[in-house]
Amino acid sequence: MLIENNVSLKPFNTFKVDVIAKYFAEVADLSELKELLDDKNYISEKRLILGGGSNILFTKDFDGIVIKLNNSEIEKFHETDEEIFIKADAGVEWDSFVKYCVDNGLSGVENLSLIPGNVGAAPIQNIGAYGVEVKDIIDSVSGLMCNSGYFITIPNNHCNFEYRNSIFKNELKNEFVITSVLFKLPKQKKVNLNYAPLNNYFSGKKKSEITSKNVRKAVISIRKSKLPDPKILGNAGSFFKNPIISKEKYEQLISEYSDLNGYPESETSIKISAGWLIEQCGLKGKRIGNVGVHEKQALVIVNYGNATGNEIVEFSKMIQNEVKNKFNIHINNEVNIL
Ligand code: FAD
Ligand code: EPU
């Protein structure tokens, strides 16, 4: 295993921020990972497990070791009368996993097409799009406890999955390296068209055309029409989470702004769109120097050139302040700031 010194992380984060990692290692299998975590030369160093770098914003050089897991197998694990279990390694690119499922005639994951990053990070913020969250299809998550060196498997109901949250972002943050995920997909083919833009896409189409393959195509097309391609414009998807507010607050807002959409989270709370809040503040398309709000999706902050992580953070704080001043709502970061 090669451990390099002073490596630029610019090619390894989708915001394209240029910072240096003191040490950088790409790890191909689990014995190498265990060996590296036990290595006395690095045991006291700060550690960062990196996937595709599509949900990270670096604000300074990383004074420690960055470990990129490259294990890459997908295998059919077992099946029952109702379900098929597929195990995917943490280093598999997320969209390759989605494509594998769709190509093999499986359904349940196609709404999550084209999300950047790797399988290992998918459970961390419980990735979601177009009416599906990854928790809906996860059976269990396996990995290595850094302190004890034990491999453990955590069943879905112990992962504390919530909207853009899980045990891996909280109690197990920096303690647990996810090495693989076991997915559970239904054998009965059923697509989910609950999300309005997806439903619209299929309106008027024949029933036989509503397949997981075509849903994947539709999701890819909708995403490409709104979200910037990180290969062209640095970004990390939604910079903020959609806020969850009380029913009372929602009713007060809707009396003033009739076009505000709300999605019930519980009996007493409603999720509203942070993109809408930002747009109402007149910030959609706003640019300061190298940093801007994406012109087609106000939740996405983009790096137009050589922005530093701190410039991006300052810009994000300006957005938070404007939203707070206009609506008295705090919008929390989705992106991990380091
Ligand atoms: P990274 O950015 O590399 O890491 C994210 C965090 O997870 C870090 O804290 C890292 O240390 C930790 N981590 C990574 N791998 C492991 C591991 N194996 N074990 C332990 N910790 C680990 N997200 C959505 O939910 N829905 C979307 O629709 C969506 N669209 C996006 C569109 C664009 C254009 C972009 C750029 C991003 C989008 N995202 C979306 C955000 C992002 O793609 C997801 O959060 C993705 O899961 C991040 O994966 P990654 O491998 O790049 O993680
Ligand atoms: N909206 C605006 N202006 C905008 C953007 C959105 O008014 O600039 C309003 C519109 O009313 C629109 C609604 O918000 O109908 C929803 O917009 P969209 O479908 O684009 O979804 P979103 O809530 O902005 C969330 C996720 C995305 C995910 C999409 C699709 C979060 C933080 N973001 O965005 O995930 O792809 O739904 O399901 O929940 C990510 O997490 O990085 C990400 C891109």
Short mmCIF file of C-alpha atoms and ligand atoms in Angstrom, two decimals:
data_model
loop_
_atom_site.label_atom_id
_atom_site.label_comp_id
_atom_site.label_asym_id
_atom_site.label_seq_id
_atom_site.Cartn_x
_atom_site.Cartn_y
_atom_site.Cartn_z
CA MET A 1 0.00 0.00 0.00
CA LEU A 2 1.37 3.37 -1.03
CA ILE A 3 1.10 6.20 1.50
CA GLU A 4 1.92 9.54 -0.11
CA ASN A 5 2.91 12.81 1.56
CA ASN A 6 1.53 16.28 0.84
CA VAL A 7 -1.11 15.34 -1.70
CA SER A 8 -3.47 17.91 -3.26
CA LEU A 9 -7.11 16.99 -2.61
CA LYS A 10 -8.39 19.10 -5.53
CA PRO A 11 -9.06 16.03 -7.74
CA PHE A 12 -10.78 14.31 -4.80
CA ASN A 13 -13.53 16.82 -3.92
CA THR A 14 -16.35 17.97 -6.21
CA PHE A 15 -16.14 21.58 -4.94
CA LYS A 16 -12.65 21.53 -6.51
CA VAL A 17 -11.08 23.26 -3.54
CA ASP A 18 -7.31 23.00 -3.44
CA VAL A 19 -6.01 21.87 -0.05
CA ILE A 20 -3.20 19.52 0.90
CA ALA A 21 -3.44 16.27 2.88
CA LYS A 22 -0.40 15.52 5.02
CA TYR A 23 -0.78 11.79 4.16
CA PHE A 24 -2.96 10.11 1.53
CA ALA A 25 -3.59 6.39 1.05
CA GLU A 26 -5.81 4.47 -1.36
CA VAL A 27 -6.82 1.17 0.20
CA ALA A 28 -7.96 -1.74 -1.95
CA ASP A 29 -9.10 -4.28 0.60
CA LEU A 30 -10.08 -4.78 4.20
CA SER A 31 -6.82 -6.35 5.38
CA GLU A 32 -4.96 -3.26 4.10
CA LEU A 33 -7.47 -1.03 5.86
CA LYS A 34 -6.99 -2.86 9.17
CA GLU A 35 -3.22 -2.80 8.74
CA LEU A 36 -3.30 0.95 8.13
CA LEU A 37 -5.54 1.69 11.12
CA ASP A 38 -3.16 -0.36 13.33
CA ASP A 39 0.03 1.15 11.88
CA LYS A 40 1.93 2.80 14.73
CA ASN A 41 3.30 5.48 12.39
CA TYR A 42 -0.19 6.83 11.74
CA ILE A 43 -2.21 5.72 14.77
CA SER A 44 -2.10 9.12 16.43
CA GLU A 45 -2.80 11.05 13.20
CA LYS A 46 -6.20 12.61 12.50
CA ARG A 47 -8.11 10.42 10.05
CA LEU A 48 -10.54 11.16 7.23
CA ILE A 49 -12.31 8.44 5.27
CA LEU A 50 -13.02 9.81 1.81
CA GLY A 51 -15.48 8.54 -0.79
CA GLY A 52 -16.11 10.62 -3.90
CA GLY A 53 -15.68 13.90 -1.99
CA SER A 54 -19.11 15.09 -3.14
CA ASN A 55 -20.43 16.13 0.25
CA ILE A 56 -17.33 17.75 1.74
CA LEU A 57 -16.01 21.30 1.84
CA PHE A 58 -12.37 21.68 2.86
CA THR A 59 -11.50 25.02 4.47
CA LYS A 60 -7.89 24.17 5.33
CA ASP A 61 -5.15 21.63 4.69
CA PHE A 62 -5.87 18.26 6.27
CA ASP A 63 -3.31 17.69 9.00
CA GLY A 64 -3.59 13.90 9.14
CA ILE A 65 -4.20 10.88 6.94
CA VAL A 66 -6.88 10.74 4.24
CA ILE A 67 -7.95 7.17 3.46
CA LYS A 68 -9.78 6.46 0.22
CA LEU A 69 -11.44 3.05 0.14
CA ASN A 70 -11.33 1.46 -3.30
CA ASN A 71 -12.90 -1.98 -2.68
CA SER A 72 -15.27 -2.47 -5.57
CA GLU A 73 -17.34 -5.64 -5.65
CA ILE A 74 -21.07 -6.03 -6.09
CA GLU A 75 -22.54 -9.49 -5.48
CA LYS A 76 -25.90 -11.12 -5.19
CA PHE A 77 -25.92 -12.29 -1.58
CA HIS A 78 -29.07 -14.38 -1.27
CA GLU A 79 -32.77 -14.27 -1.99
CA THR A 80 -36.10 -15.15 -0.45
CA ASP A 81 -39.49 -15.51 -2.12
CA GLU A 82 -40.05 -11.77 -1.83
CA GLU A 83 -36.62 -10.12 -1.83
CA ILE A 84 -33.16 -10.11 -3.36
CA PHE A 85 -30.18 -9.13 -1.21
CA ILE A 86 -27.25 -7.40 -2.95
CA LYS A 87 -24.00 -6.60 -1.19
CA ALA A 88 -21.97 -3.66 -2.50
CA ASP A 89 -18.52 -2.60 -1.32
CA ALA A 90 -18.03 0.90 0.07
CA GLY A 91 -15.69 1.86 -2.80
CA VAL A 92 -18.26 1.13 -5.54
CA GLU A 93 -19.41 4.30 -7.29
CA TRP A 94 -23.03 4.87 -6.21
CA ASP A 95 -24.44 5.26 -9.71
CA SER A 96 -22.68 2.09 -10.92
CA PHE A 97 -24.55 0.24 -8.19
CA VAL A 98 -27.87 1.78 -9.32
CA LYS A 99 -27.10 0.86 -12.94
CA TYR A 100 -26.20 -2.71 -11.92
CA CYS A 101 -29.60 -3.10 -10.21
CA VAL A 102 -31.58 -1.60 -13.07
CA ASP A 103 -29.65 -3.62 -15.69
CA ASN A 104 -30.47 -6.77 -13.71
CA GLY A 105 -34.19 -6.01 -13.81
CA LEU A 106 -34.43 -4.93 -10.16
CA SER A 107 -36.44 -1.99 -8.93
CA GLY A 108 -36.39 0.18 -5.79
CA VAL A 109 -33.18 2.16 -6.29
CA GLU A 110 -33.73 3.83 -9.70
CA ASN A 111 -35.02 7.10 -8.17
CA LEU A 112 -31.54 7.54 -6.65
CA SER A 113 -29.84 7.51 -10.07
CA LEU A 114 -26.90 9.82 -10.79
CA ILE A 115 -26.26 10.88 -7.17
CA PRO A 116 -22.47 11.35 -7.05
CA GLY A 117 -20.24 9.61 -4.53
CA ASN A 118 -19.70 6.06 -3.36
CA VAL A 119 -21.81 3.33 -1.77
CA GLY A 120 -19.93 3.71 1.55
CA ALA A 121 -21.19 7.26 2.06
CA ALA A 122 -24.81 6.59 1.06
CA PRO A 123 -25.98 5.55 4.56
CA ILE A 124 -24.13 8.41 6.26
CA GLN A 125 -26.59 11.14 5.34
CA ASN A 126 -29.25 8.65 4.20
CA ILE A 127 -29.12 9.94 0.63
CA GLY A 128 -32.46 10.73 -0.92
CA ALA A 129 -34.08 11.98 -4.11
CA TYR A 130 -37.38 11.84 -5.98
CA GLY A 131 -39.40 10.30 -3.15
CA VAL A 132 -36.93 7.58 -2.09
CA GLU A 133 -34.35 7.49 0.70
CA VAL A 134 -31.60 4.88 0.79
CA LYS A 135 -32.85 3.69 4.22
CA ASP A 136 -35.86 2.25 2.36
CA ILE A 137 -33.64 -0.38 0.71
CA ILE A 138 -30.82 -0.92 3.23
CA ASP A 139 -30.81 -4.21 5.12
CA SER A 140 -27.60 -3.58 7.09
CA VAL A 141 -24.32 -1.67 7.09
CA SER A 142 -20.97 -3.38 7.77
CA GLY A 143 -17.67 -1.87 8.77
CA LEU A 144 -14.71 -1.61 11.07
CA MET A 145 -14.78 -0.07 14.55
CA CYS A 146 -11.60 2.02 14.56
CA ASN A 147 -10.76 1.69 18.26
CA SER A 148 -11.41 -2.00 18.83
CA GLY A 149 -10.50 -3.18 15.31
CA TYR A 150 -13.65 -5.35 15.20
CA PHE A 151 -15.76 -5.75 12.06
CA ILE A 152 -19.44 -5.36 12.91
CA THR A 153 -22.74 -5.32 11.04
CA ILE A 154 -25.43 -2.84 12.04
CA PRO A 155 -29.01 -3.69 11.06
CA ASN A 156 -31.16 -0.99 9.49
CA ASN A 157 -33.27 -0.42 12.61
CA HIS A 158 -30.13 0.46 14.63
CA CYS A 159 -28.82 3.01 12.10
CA ASN A 160 -31.12 5.81 13.42
CA PHE A 161 -31.93 6.91 9.88
CA GLU A 162 -33.72 10.24 9.51
CA TYR A 163 -33.93 12.88 6.77
CA ARG A 164 -30.24 13.46 5.83
CA ASN A 165 -29.08 11.92 9.11
CA SER A 166 -28.00 8.64 10.74
CA ILE A 167 -25.95 7.16 13.57
CA PHE A 168 -22.89 7.44 11.29
CA LYS A 169 -23.05 11.26 11.39
CA ASN A 170 -23.46 11.25 15.16
CA GLU A 171 -22.46 8.58 17.70
CA LEU A 172 -20.25 6.73 15.17
CA LYS A 173 -18.70 9.78 13.49
CA ASN A 174 -14.93 9.16 13.06
CA GLU A 175 -15.34 5.84 14.95
CA PHE A 176 -16.61 3.55 12.21
CA VAL A 177 -15.42 2.89 8.66
CA ILE A 178 -18.25 1.61 6.46
CA THR A 179 -16.80 -1.17 4.30
CA SER A 180 -19.96 -2.53 2.61
CA VAL A 181 -23.73 -2.17 2.53
CA LEU A 182 -26.29 -4.95 2.17
CA PHE A 183 -29.33 -3.85 0.16
CA LYS A 184 -32.72 -5.53 0.15
CA LEU A 185 -34.76 -5.09 -3.03
CA PRO A 186 -38.31 -6.35 -3.57
CA LYS A 187 -38.83 -8.99 -6.27
CA GLN A 188 -42.20 -7.51 -7.08
CA LYS A 189 -41.45 -4.81 -9.64
CA LYS A 190 -42.96 -1.54 -8.44
CA VAL A 191 -41.79 1.94 -9.29
CA ASN A 192 -42.30 5.02 -7.11
CA LEU A 193 -43.69 8.05 -8.94
CA ASN A 194 -44.86 10.00 -5.88
CA TYR A 195 -42.54 12.92 -6.61
CA ALA A 196 -44.48 15.42 -8.72
CA PRO A 197 -41.88 16.21 -11.44
CA LEU A 198 -41.37 12.47 -11.97
CA ASN A 199 -45.09 11.85 -12.12
CA ASN A 200 -45.48 14.65 -14.68
CA TYR A 201 -42.73 13.08 -16.80
CA PHE A 202 -44.78 9.88 -17.15
CA SER A 203 -48.21 11.46 -17.51
CA GLY A 204 -49.85 10.25 -20.69
CA LYS A 205 -47.32 7.40 -21.10
CA LYS A 206 -48.44 3.75 -21.50
CA LYS A 207 -48.28 1.55 -18.39
CA SER A 208 -45.77 -0.73 -20.16
CA GLU A 209 -43.36 2.22 -20.44
CA ILE A 210 -43.26 2.79 -16.68
CA THR A 211 -40.29 0.53 -15.92
CA SER A 212 -37.33 0.99 -13.58
CA LYS A 213 -35.12 1.51 -16.65
CA ASN A 214 -37.32 4.38 -17.85
CA VAL A 215 -37.62 5.86 -14.36
CA ARG A 216 -33.81 5.90 -14.23
CA LYS A 217 -33.75 7.68 -17.59
CA ALA A 218 -36.33 10.22 -16.39
CA VAL A 219 -34.48 10.91 -13.11
CA ILE A 220 -31.20 11.40 -14.99
CA SER A 221 -32.87 13.79 -17.40
CA ILE A 222 -34.58 15.84 -14.63
CA ARG A 223 -31.37 15.99 -12.58
CA LYS A 224 -29.30 17.12 -15.58
CA SER A 225 -31.79 19.92 -16.25
CA LYS A 226 -31.41 21.39 -12.74
CA LEU A 227 -28.16 20.37 -11.10
CA PRO A 228 -24.68 21.48 -12.18
CA ASP A 229 -22.24 18.79 -13.31
CA PRO A 230 -19.32 18.92 -10.83
CA LYS A 231 -16.93 18.09 -13.68
CA ILE A 232 -17.81 21.47 -15.17
CA LEU A 233 -18.78 23.61 -12.16
CA GLY A 234 -17.53 22.77 -8.66
CA ASN A 235 -20.35 22.06 -6.17
CA ALA A 236 -21.53 19.57 -3.58
CA GLY A 237 -25.23 19.35 -4.42
CA SER A 238 -27.61 20.95 -1.91
CA PHE A 239 -25.49 23.04 0.42
CA PHE A 240 -28.31 23.25 2.99
CA LYS A 241 -30.94 20.84 4.27
CA ASN A 242 -34.59 21.64 3.81
CA PRO A 243 -35.81 23.02 7.17
CA ILE A 244 -38.47 21.26 9.20
CA ILE A 245 -40.77 23.79 10.87
CA SER A 246 -43.83 23.64 13.13
CA LYS A 247 -47.32 23.45 11.63
CA GLU A 248 -48.13 26.83 13.21
CA LYS A 249 -45.12 28.50 11.58
CA TYR A 250 -46.04 26.89 8.25
CA GLU A 251 -49.63 28.14 8.46
CA GLN A 252 -48.38 31.64 9.26
CA LEU A 253 -46.08 31.55 6.19
CA ILE A 254 -48.67 30.11 3.83
CA SER A 255 -51.11 32.91 4.71
CA GLU A 256 -48.54 35.32 3.29
CA TYR A 257 -46.95 33.17 0.54
CA SER A 258 -49.54 30.95 -1.13
CA ASP A 259 -46.98 29.30 -3.46
CA LEU A 260 -44.94 27.77 -0.60
CA ASN A 261 -45.03 23.95 -0.75
CA GLY A 262 -44.88 21.89 2.44
CA TYR A 263 -44.33 18.18 2.98
CA PRO A 264 -45.60 16.76 6.32
CA GLU A 265 -42.75 15.25 8.41
CA SER A 266 -44.87 14.36 11.45
CA GLU A 267 -48.27 15.30 12.87
CA THR A 268 -46.86 18.61 14.06
CA SER A 269 -44.05 19.45 11.64
CA ILE A 270 -43.66 20.30 7.96
CA LYS A 271 -40.59 20.22 5.71
CA ILE A 272 -40.34 23.25 3.45
CA SER A 273 -38.03 24.04 0.60
CA ALA A 274 -34.81 25.88 1.44
CA GLY A 275 -34.39 26.56 -2.30
CA TRP A 276 -37.67 28.48 -2.25
CA LEU A 277 -36.61 30.49 0.85
CA ILE A 278 -33.30 31.41 -0.81
CA GLU A 279 -35.02 32.34 -4.07
CA GLN A 280 -37.51 34.57 -2.20
CA CYS A 281 -34.53 36.43 -0.74
CA GLY A 282 -33.54 37.32 -4.31
CA LEU A 283 -30.38 35.24 -4.15
CA LYS A 284 -30.91 32.73 -6.98
CA GLY A 285 -28.04 33.33 -9.42
CA LYS A 286 -26.33 35.77 -7.03
CA ARG A 287 -22.54 35.75 -7.44
CA ILE A 288 -19.76 37.24 -5.35
CA GLY A 289 -16.32 36.75 -6.90
CA ASN A 290 -15.73 33.05 -7.46
CA VAL A 291 -18.77 31.83 -5.54
CA GLY A 292 -22.45 31.85 -6.47
CA VAL A 293 -25.93 30.44 -6.03
CA HIS A 294 -26.68 28.13 -8.96
CA GLU A 295 -28.98 29.77 -11.51
CA LYS A 296 -31.30 26.76 -11.80
CA GLN A 297 -31.33 25.47 -8.21
CA ALA A 298 -30.99 27.91 -5.33
CA LEU A 299 -29.96 25.20 -2.85
CA VAL A 300 -26.69 24.63 -4.68
CA ILE A 301 -23.63 26.81 -4.14
CA VAL A 302 -21.12 26.73 -6.99
CA ASN A 303 -17.41 27.43 -7.30
CA TYR A 304 -16.94 29.45 -10.51
CA GLY A 305 -13.16 29.31 -10.37
CA ASN A 306 -10.57 29.01 -7.70
CA ALA A 307 -12.68 29.78 -4.65
CA THR A 308 -11.25 28.78 -1.30
CA GLY A 309 -13.29 26.79 1.20
CA ASN A 310 -13.47 29.86 3.46
CA GLU A 311 -14.89 32.04 0.66
CA ILE A 312 -17.60 29.41 0.14
CA VAL A 313 -18.35 29.25 3.88
CA GLU A 314 -18.59 33.07 4.10
CA PHE A 315 -20.98 33.08 1.15
CA SER A 316 -23.10 30.32 2.76
CA LYS A 317 -23.31 32.36 5.99
CA MET A 318 -24.53 35.37 4.01
CA ILE A 319 -27.34 33.17 2.61
CA GLN A 320 -28.21 31.83 6.09
CA ASN A 321 -28.37 35.40 7.46
CA GLU A 322 -30.61 36.65 4.65
CA VAL A 323 -33.02 33.72 5.13
CA LYS A 324 -33.00 34.23 8.90
CA ASN A 325 -33.69 37.96 8.55
CA LYS A 326 -36.56 37.53 6.10
CA PHE A 327 -38.28 34.40 7.48
CA ASN A 328 -36.83 33.86 10.97
CA ILE A 329 -35.83 30.33 9.90
CA HIS A 330 -32.34 28.88 10.30
CA ILE A 331 -31.20 26.65 7.45
CA ASN A 332 -28.62 24.04 8.47
CA ASN A 333 -25.71 22.87 6.33
CA GLU A 334 -25.98 19.55 4.58
CA VAL A 335 -22.36 19.64 3.40
CA ASN A 336 -19.64 18.45 5.83
CA ILE A 337 -17.30 21.40 6.45
CA LEU A 338 -13.76 20.51 7.46
P1 FAD B 1 -17.73 12.07 0.71
O1 FAD B 1 -18.06 13.47 0.32
O2 FAD B 1 -16.42 11.53 0.30
O3 FAD B 1 -17.90 11.93 2.29
C1 FAD B 1 -19.02 12.43 2.96
C2 FAD B 1 -18.88 12.11 4.46
O4 FAD B 1 -18.93 10.72 4.68
C3 FAD B 1 -17.53 12.54 5.05
O5 FAD B 1 -17.74 12.95 6.40
C4 FAD B 1 -16.68 11.28 5.00
O6 FAD B 1 -15.64 11.23 5.97
C5 FAD B 1 -17.73 10.23 5.29
N1 FAD B 1 -17.46 8.93 4.65
C6 FAD B 1 -17.37 8.69 3.30
N2 FAD B 1 -17.19 7.38 3.08
C7 FAD B 1 -17.14 6.78 4.30
C8 FAD B 1 -16.98 5.42 4.74
N3 FAD B 1 -16.81 4.42 3.87
N4 FAD B 1 -17.00 5.18 6.07
C9 FAD B 1 -17.16 6.18 6.97
N5 FAD B 1 -17.30 7.47 6.61
C10 FAD B 1 -17.30 7.77 5.30
N6 FAD B 1 -27.16 13.79 -1.89
C11 FAD B 1 -28.42 13.33 -1.73
O7 FAD B 1 -28.76 12.79 -0.66
N7 FAD B 1 -29.34 13.44 -2.72
C12 FAD B 1 -29.06 14.00 -3.91
O8 FAD B 1 -29.92 14.09 -4.79
C13 FAD B 1 -27.74 14.50 -4.12
N8 FAD B 1 -27.41 15.11 -5.27
C14 FAD B 1 -26.16 15.62 -5.44
C15 FAD B 1 -25.86 16.23 -6.67
C16 FAD B 1 -24.59 16.74 -6.89
C17 FAD B 1 -24.28 17.41 -8.22
C18 FAD B 1 -23.59 16.61 -5.89
C19 FAD B 1 -22.20 17.12 -6.13
C20 FAD B 1 -23.89 16.02 -4.67
C21 FAD B 1 -25.17 15.50 -4.44
N9 FAD B 1 -25.53 14.89 -3.22
C22 FAD B 1 -26.81 14.38 -3.06
C23 FAD B 1 -24.57 14.82 -2.12
C24 FAD B 1 -23.59 13.61 -2.20
O9 FAD B 1 -23.52 13.11 -3.49
C25 FAD B 1 -23.99 12.49 -1.23
O10 FAD B 1 -24.00 12.94 0.09
C26 FAD B 1 -23.03 11.28 -1.33
O11 FAD B 1 -23.53 10.19 -0.58
C27 FAD B 1 -21.62 11.61 -0.84
O12 FAD B 1 -20.80 10.51 -1.19
P2 FAD B 1 -19.23 10.62 -1.26
O13 FAD B 1 -18.69 9.23 -1.47
O14 FAD B 1 -18.82 11.63 -2.24
O15 FAD B 1 -18.91 11.09 0.23
N1 EPU B 2 -37.55 25.48 -5.23
C1 EPU B 2 -37.57 26.83 -5.53
N2 EPU B 2 -36.43 27.40 -6.03
C2 EPU B 2 -35.31 26.68 -6.23
C3 EPU B 2 -35.28 25.32 -5.91
C4 EPU B 2 -36.43 24.74 -5.41
O1 EPU B 2 -38.58 27.49 -5.36
O2 EPU B 2 -34.33 27.28 -6.70
C5 EPU B 2 -38.79 24.86 -4.72
C6 EPU B 2 -39.82 24.56 -5.81
O3 EPU B 2 -41.10 24.74 -5.22
C7 EPU B 2 -39.61 23.08 -6.09
C8 EPU B 2 -39.26 22.55 -4.70
O4 EPU B 2 -38.51 23.62 -4.10
O5 EPU B 2 -40.76 22.48 -6.59
C9 EPU B 2 -38.46 21.28 -4.68
O6 EPU B 2 -37.28 21.45 -5.50
P1 EPU B 2 -36.41 20.19 -5.97
O7 EPU B 2 -37.31 19.16 -6.53
O8 EPU B 2 -35.31 20.66 -6.83
O9 EPU B 2 -35.88 19.62 -4.60
P2 EPU B 2 -35.13 20.28 -3.36
O10 EPU B 2 -36.01 20.16 -2.17
O11 EPU B 2 -34.61 21.63 -3.70
C10 EPU B 2 -34.16 18.00 -2.62
C11 EPU B 2 -32.85 17.43 -2.18
C12 EPU B 2 -31.99 17.08 -3.40
C13 EPU B 2 -32.74 16.09 -4.26
C14 EPU B 2 -34.05 16.72 -4.71
C15 EPU B 2 -34.90 15.78 -5.54
C16 EPU B 2 -32.37 18.30 0.00
C17 EPU B 2 -31.54 19.22 0.81
N3 EPU B 2 -32.13 18.32 -1.31
O12 EPU B 2 -33.90 19.27 -3.22
O13 EPU B 2 -30.81 16.45 -2.94
O14 EPU B 2 -31.98 15.73 -5.41
O15 EPU B 2 -34.81 17.09 -3.52
O16 EPU B 2 -35.51 14.86 -4.70
O17 EPU B 2 -33.20 17.58 0.55
C18 EPU B 2 -28.61 16.92 -2.14
O18 EPU B 2 -28.99 16.48 -1.05
O19 EPU B 2 -27.44 17.28 -2.36
C19 EPU B 2 -29.57 17.00 -3.23
C20 EPU B 2 -29.28 17.54 -4.41
#
